[in-house]
Tab-separated table of C-alpha atoms in Angstrom:
chain	number	residue	atom	x	y	z
A	265	SER	CA	-0.068	0.003	-0.075
A	266	ALA	CA	0.836	3.675	-0.434
A	267	ALA	CA	-0.273	7.011	0.821
A	268	ILE	CA	0.572	10.726	-0.228
A	269	ASP	CA	-0.025	13.963	1.406
A	270	ALA	CA	0.072	17.488	-0.167
A	271	PRO	CA	-1.868	20.759	-0.174
A	272	ALA	CA	-5.345	20.687	-1.393
A	273	ALA	CA	-4.573	23.572	-3.788
A	274	VAL	CA	-1.621	25.144	-5.369
A	275	PRO	CA	-0.816	27.974	-7.873
A	276	ALA	CA	-0.250	26.976	-11.352
A	277	GLY	CA	3.470	26.403	-12.227
A	278	SER	CA	4.520	26.098	-8.545
A	279	GLU	CA	6.615	23.301	-6.856
A	280	ILE	CA	4.506	20.836	-4.927
A	281	LYS	CA	6.117	18.834	-2.108
A	282	VAL	CA	4.548	15.574	-1.649
A	283	ASP	CA	5.104	13.545	1.286
A	284	TRP	CA	4.709	9.807	0.822
A	285	THR	CA	4.901	6.357	2.263
A	286	GLY	CA	5.233	3.202	0.058
A	287	PRO	CA	7.306	0.385	-1.042
A	288	ASP	CA	9.800	2.718	-2.734
A	289	ASN	CA	10.491	0.140	-5.544
A	290	GLU	CA	12.791	0.757	-8.393
A	291	ARG	CA	11.124	3.493	-10.773
A	292	ASP	CA	8.131	4.210	-8.491
A	293	TYR	CA	7.178	7.753	-8.953
A	294	ILE	CA	5.043	10.499	-7.802
A	295	THR	CA	3.141	12.415	-10.501
A	296	ILE	CA	0.251	14.732	-11.161
A	297	VAL	CA	-2.236	14.257	-13.783
A	298	GLU	CA	-5.870	15.444	-14.963
A	299	VAL	CA	-8.550	13.832	-12.797
A	300	GLY	CA	-9.536	10.605	-14.317
A	301	ALA	CA	-6.392	10.166	-16.745
A	302	GLU	CA	-5.715	6.721	-17.825
A	303	GLU	CA	-3.213	4.536	-15.999
A	304	GLY	CA	0.430	5.288	-16.542
A	305	SER	CA	-0.341	9.027	-17.557
A	306	TYR	CA	2.160	11.358	-16.183
A	307	LYS	CA	3.069	15.121	-16.368
A	308	SER	CA	5.757	16.320	-14.086
A	309	TYR	CA	7.136	13.612	-11.776
A	310	ALA	CA	9.840	12.573	-9.353
A	311	TYR	CA	11.015	9.038	-8.614
A	312	THR	CA	10.441	8.091	-4.919
A	313	GLN	CA	14.097	6.875	-4.669
A	314	ASN	CA	15.208	10.654	-5.173
A	315	GLY	CA	13.718	11.783	-1.822
A	316	ASN	CA	10.816	12.318	0.439
A	317	PRO	CA	9.084	14.617	0.166
A	318	ALA	CA	9.044	14.256	-3.513
A	319	LYS	CA	9.185	17.727	-5.557
A	320	ILE	CA	7.185	18.092	-8.650
A	321	THR	CA	5.934	21.088	-10.761
A	322	ALA	CA	2.240	21.973	-10.926
A	323	PRO	CA	0.870	22.371	-14.567
A	324	ASP	CA	0.235	25.790	-15.941
A	325	GLU	CA	-3.334	24.969	-16.847
A	326	VAL	CA	-5.780	25.515	-13.779
A	327	GLY	CA	-8.400	22.836	-12.967
A	328	ALA	CA	-8.851	19.814	-11.089
A	329	TYR	CA	-6.018	17.152	-10.943
A	330	GLU	CA	-4.827	14.227	-8.655
A	331	LEU	CA	-1.446	13.345	-7.352
A	332	ARG	CA	-0.606	9.646	-7.871
A	333	TYR	CA	1.931	7.248	-6.468
A	334	VAL	CA	2.850	5.110	-9.582
A	335	ILE	CA	4.355	1.707	-9.308
A	336	GLY	CA	7.239	1.653	-11.870
A	337	SER	CA	7.082	-1.952	-12.946
A	338	SER	CA	3.474	-1.987	-13.962
A	339	GLU	CA	2.370	1.711	-14.359
A	340	ARG	CA	-0.434	1.049	-11.654
A	341	THR	CA	-1.557	3.635	-9.385
A	342	LEU	CA	-1.200	2.550	-5.862
A	343	ALA	CA	-2.356	5.641	-4.163
A	344	SER	CA	-3.913	8.980	-5.137
A	345	LYS	CA	-5.099	12.373	-3.782
A	346	PRO	CA	-7.175	15.401	-5.501
A	347	ILE	CA	-5.427	18.664	-5.811
A	348	GLU	CA	-6.739	21.839	-7.408
A	349	VAL	CA	-4.295	23.998	-9.618
A	350	THR	CA	-5.471	27.778	-9.181
A	351	GLU	CA	-4.675	30.746	-11.438
A	352	VAL	CA	-1.773	32.958	-11.183
A	353	SER	CA	-0.979	36.376	-12.823
A	354	ALA	CA	1.798	38.650	-13.150
A	355	THR	CA	2.575	42.494	-13.927
A	356	LEU	CA	5.387	44.472	-15.519
A	357	VAL	CA	6.443	48.045	-15.005
A	358	ALA	CA	9.151	49.304	-17.510
A	359	PRO	CA	9.699	52.346	-19.777
A	360	ASP	CA	7.713	52.996	-22.938
A	361	SER	CA	10.704	53.182	-25.022
A	362	ALA	CA	14.536	52.425	-24.920
A	363	PRO	CA	17.594	52.819	-27.145
A	364	ALA	CA	18.356	49.519	-29.172
A	365	GLY	CA	20.632	47.240	-27.490
A	366	SER	CA	20.417	49.013	-24.064
A	367	GLU	CA	19.678	47.516	-20.727
A	368	VAL	CA	16.095	47.897	-19.732
A	369	THR	CA	15.076	47.772	-16.054
A	370	VAL	CA	11.978	45.601	-15.593
A	371	GLU	CA	10.170	45.635	-12.223
A	372	TRP	CA	7.713	42.408	-12.014
A	373	VAL	CA	5.171	40.912	-9.786
A	374	GLY	CA	4.427	37.200	-10.439
A	375	PRO	CA	4.561	33.812	-9.022
A	376	ASN	CA	8.292	33.612	-9.192
A	377	ASN	CA	8.118	29.794	-10.162
A	378	GLU	CA	11.394	27.960	-11.003
A	379	ARG	CA	12.781	28.972	-14.355
A	380	ASP	CA	10.331	31.912	-14.815
A	381	TYR	CA	11.937	34.569	-16.674
A	382	ILE	CA	11.769	38.003	-18.250
A	383	THR	CA	12.710	38.801	-21.908
A	384	ILE	CA	12.133	41.154	-24.604
A	385	VAL	CA	11.259	40.005	-28.178
A	386	PRO	CA	9.652	41.376	-31.229
A	387	VAL	CA	5.947	41.808	-31.101
A	388	GLY	CA	4.092	38.774	-32.249
A	389	ALA	CA	6.989	36.327	-31.502
A	390	GLU	CA	5.949	32.780	-30.933
A	391	GLU	CA	5.232	31.610	-27.491
A	392	GLY	CA	8.670	30.664	-25.621
A	393	ALA	CA	10.762	32.829	-27.952
A	394	TYR	CA	13.566	34.820	-26.168
A	395	LEU	CA	16.680	36.812	-26.631
A	396	ASP	CA	18.592	37.929	-23.558
A	397	TYR	CA	16.622	36.995	-20.550
A	398	LYS	CA	16.852	37.098	-16.655
A	399	TYR	CA	15.180	34.473	-14.283
A	400	THR	CA	12.770	35.962	-11.989
A	401	ALA	CA	14.488	34.044	-8.834
A	402	ASN	CA	17.658	36.035	-9.526
A	403	GLU	CA	16.560	39.520	-9.255
A	404	ASN	CA	13.775	42.175	-9.240
A	405	PRO	CA	13.923	44.486	-10.937
A	406	ALA	CA	15.304	42.407	-13.888
A	407	LYS	CA	17.791	43.968	-16.001
A	408	VAL	CA	17.471	42.654	-19.436
A	409	LEU	CA	19.405	43.824	-22.493
A	410	ALA	CA	17.084	45.012	-25.519
A	411	PRO	CA	17.785	43.407	-28.745
A	412	ASP	CA	19.943	45.343	-31.494
A	413	ALA	CA	16.752	46.288	-33.280
A	414	THR	CA	14.385	49.204	-33.565
A	415	GLY	CA	10.630	49.371	-33.657
A	416	PRO	CA	7.836	47.720	-31.670
A	417	HIS	CA	8.799	44.942	-29.122
A	418	GLU	CA	7.394	43.610	-26.109
A	419	ILE	CA	8.640	42.706	-22.712
A	420	ARG	CA	7.335	39.273	-21.498
A	421	TYR	CA	7.019	37.481	-18.199
A	422	VAL	CA	7.339	33.666	-19.197
A	423	LYS	CA	6.463	30.837	-17.459
A	424	GLY	CA	9.312	28.222	-17.019
A	425	GLY	CA	7.177	25.275	-16.949
A	426	SER	CA	5.282	25.715	-20.216
A	427	GLN	CA	7.221	28.715	-21.697
A	428	GLY	CA	3.726	30.494	-22.008
A	429	THR	CA	3.462	34.284	-21.640
A	430	LEU	CA	1.876	35.231	-18.393
A	431	ALA	CA	2.079	38.999	-18.805
A	432	SER	CA	3.612	41.303	-21.522
A	433	ARG	CA	3.748	45.057	-22.132
A	434	PRO	CA	5.054	46.890	-25.326
A	435	ILE	CA	8.395	48.948	-25.495
A	436	ASP	CA	9.362	50.740	-28.601
A	437	LEU	CA	13.105	50.500	-29.418
A	438	THR	CA	14.710	53.610	-30.734
A	439	PRO	CA	17.542	54.260	-33.105
A	440	ILE	CA	21.371	54.589	-32.013
A	441	SER	CA	24.357	56.247	-33.319
A	442	ALA	CA	28.198	56.576	-32.619
A	443	SER	CA	30.914	58.547	-33.616
A	444	LEU	CA	34.822	58.347	-33.345
A	445	GLU	CA	37.525	60.990	-33.016
A	446	VAL	CA	41.413	60.085	-32.885
A	447	LEU	CA	43.253	62.157	-30.229
A	448	SER	CA	46.691	60.782	-30.694
A	449	GLU	CA	49.271	59.897	-33.259
A	450	LEU	CA	48.847	56.707	-35.119
A	451	LYS	CA	52.295	54.992	-34.785
A	452	ALA	CA	52.593	51.195	-35.223
A	453	GLY	CA	52.395	49.288	-32.030
A	454	GLN	CA	51.553	52.249	-29.831
A	455	THR	CA	48.725	53.094	-27.651
A	456	VAL	CA	46.058	55.128	-29.438
A	457	GLU	CA	43.596	57.415	-27.851
A	458	VAL	CA	39.946	57.379	-29.309
A	459	LYS	CA	37.275	59.795	-28.352
A	460	TRP	CA	33.968	58.422	-28.889
A	461	GLU	CA	30.210	59.202	-28.586
A	462	GLY	CA	27.763	56.355	-28.487
A	463	PRO	CA	25.158	54.390	-26.395
A	464	ASN	CA	27.778	52.723	-24.145
A	465	ASN	CA	25.677	49.736	-23.785
A	466	GLU	CA	26.997	46.721	-21.951
A	467	ARG	CA	29.965	45.156	-23.693
A	468	ASP	CA	30.270	47.889	-26.558
A	469	TYR	CA	33.747	48.239	-27.366
A	470	ILE	CA	36.262	50.204	-29.471
A	471	THR	CA	38.618	48.203	-31.859
A	472	VAL	CA	40.963	48.641	-34.791
A	473	VAL	CA	40.911	45.920	-37.609
A	474	GLU	CA	41.977	45.536	-41.270
A	475	VAL	CA	40.174	47.370	-43.765
A	476	ASP	CA	36.758	45.646	-44.647
A	477	ALA	CA	37.331	43.002	-41.917
A	478	SER	CA	34.110	41.069	-41.241
A	479	GLU	CA	31.740	41.964	-38.618
A	480	GLY	CA	32.698	41.154	-35.066
A	481	SER	CA	36.567	41.155	-36.002
A	482	TYR	CA	38.758	42.775	-33.535
A	483	GLN	CA	42.455	43.026	-32.573
A	484	ASP	CA	43.125	44.964	-29.335
A	485	TYR	CA	40.068	46.648	-27.961
A	486	ALA	CA	38.654	48.759	-25.113
A	487	TYR	CA	35.171	48.532	-23.532
A	488	THR	CA	33.372	51.953	-23.573
A	489	ASP	CA	32.378	51.275	-19.891
A	490	ASN	CA	36.118	51.666	-19.019
A	491	GLY	CA	36.358	55.214	-20.076
A	492	ASN	CA	36.433	58.068	-22.660
A	493	PRO	CA	38.873	58.291	-24.647
A	494	ALA	CA	39.312	54.489	-25.118
A	495	ARG	CA	42.830	53.462	-25.023
A	496	PHE	CA	44.163	50.457	-26.799
A	497	ASN	CA	47.296	49.260	-28.862
A	498	LEU	CA	47.643	49.685	-32.528
A	499	PRO	CA	48.929	46.836	-34.776
A	500	ALA	CA	52.636	46.353	-35.016
A	501	ALA	CA	52.508	46.491	-38.828
A	502	ALA	CA	52.059	49.866	-40.551
A	503	GLY	CA	49.379	50.169	-43.245
A	504	GLU	CA	45.532	51.086	-43.591
A	505	TYR	CA	43.056	50.180	-40.835
A	506	GLU	CA	39.757	50.974	-39.572
A	507	LEU	CA	38.556	51.871	-35.979
A	508	ARG	CA	35.281	50.625	-35.178
A	509	TYR	CA	32.550	51.271	-32.363
A	510	VAL	CA	31.079	47.801	-31.934
A	511	LEU	CA	27.711	46.917	-30.164
A	512	GLY	CA	28.270	44.339	-27.685
A	513	THR	CA	24.970	42.603	-28.072
A	514	SER	CA	25.311	41.866	-31.752
A	515	SER	CA	28.905	42.551	-32.836
A	516	ARG	CA	27.543	45.232	-35.310
A	517	THR	CA	29.637	48.070	-36.332
A	518	LEU	CA	27.868	51.335	-35.293
A	519	ALA	CA	30.483	53.773	-36.458
A	520	SER	CA	34.003	53.489	-38.210
A	521	GLN	CA	36.715	55.544	-39.315
A	522	LYS	CA	39.777	54.674	-41.562
A	523	ILE	CA	43.175	55.544	-40.467
A	524	THR	CA	46.752	55.167	-41.764
A	525	VAL	CA	49.182	53.519	-39.095
A	526	GLU	CA	52.788	54.843	-39.861
């Protein structure tokens, strides 16, 4: 025989701790299923040999369910208990607009279930789509990097269990620009000083590369958040080169200037 004990109701997507007694045979497990589901059905589950209480995740869909102690060798239900999965909600507070590629501060209220996260995606992106993201368990407000794109986007609170969107709000991503100005001599192998104007987003950097080098190429470089002017070393060989302001989020060149290294 077996017995299980757990709360009568839990929020959708939350962790359920299930106390159990039973034979604890190999592959015996605790699961949650819709009321009346056929034998051997399962959603989230935990093997009894992994600990007591067992920890499983409630479904995202609200309604009547049952917890089951299932015998691993035959898939027979040895004990069950009804449980109600209740509705959850979330809200987001953030700016109406932000520069492309910038850090966006998002205050959130929500269930904070395991693996719930905040992300920014284009309007109408499919469920579960994400770019940069932050788990709700790690911070509030969440600081999420906006995509290197412009126009209508949306901030989403995404449920970790089902990848469904629990809450969303619009945000408009605005264009950005940059410029570069050399403040020192351009001698091979020496340190150059480059004054810059730009968004100064996380991981943005100034570098020097061969003319027409592919996007994301770099030699010596300096992150913009380390100071202005940026200081880094020129190549050891004389010739034609290109200074670049590069966006850290996408490795796109936002501004460039050709130089001659003597």
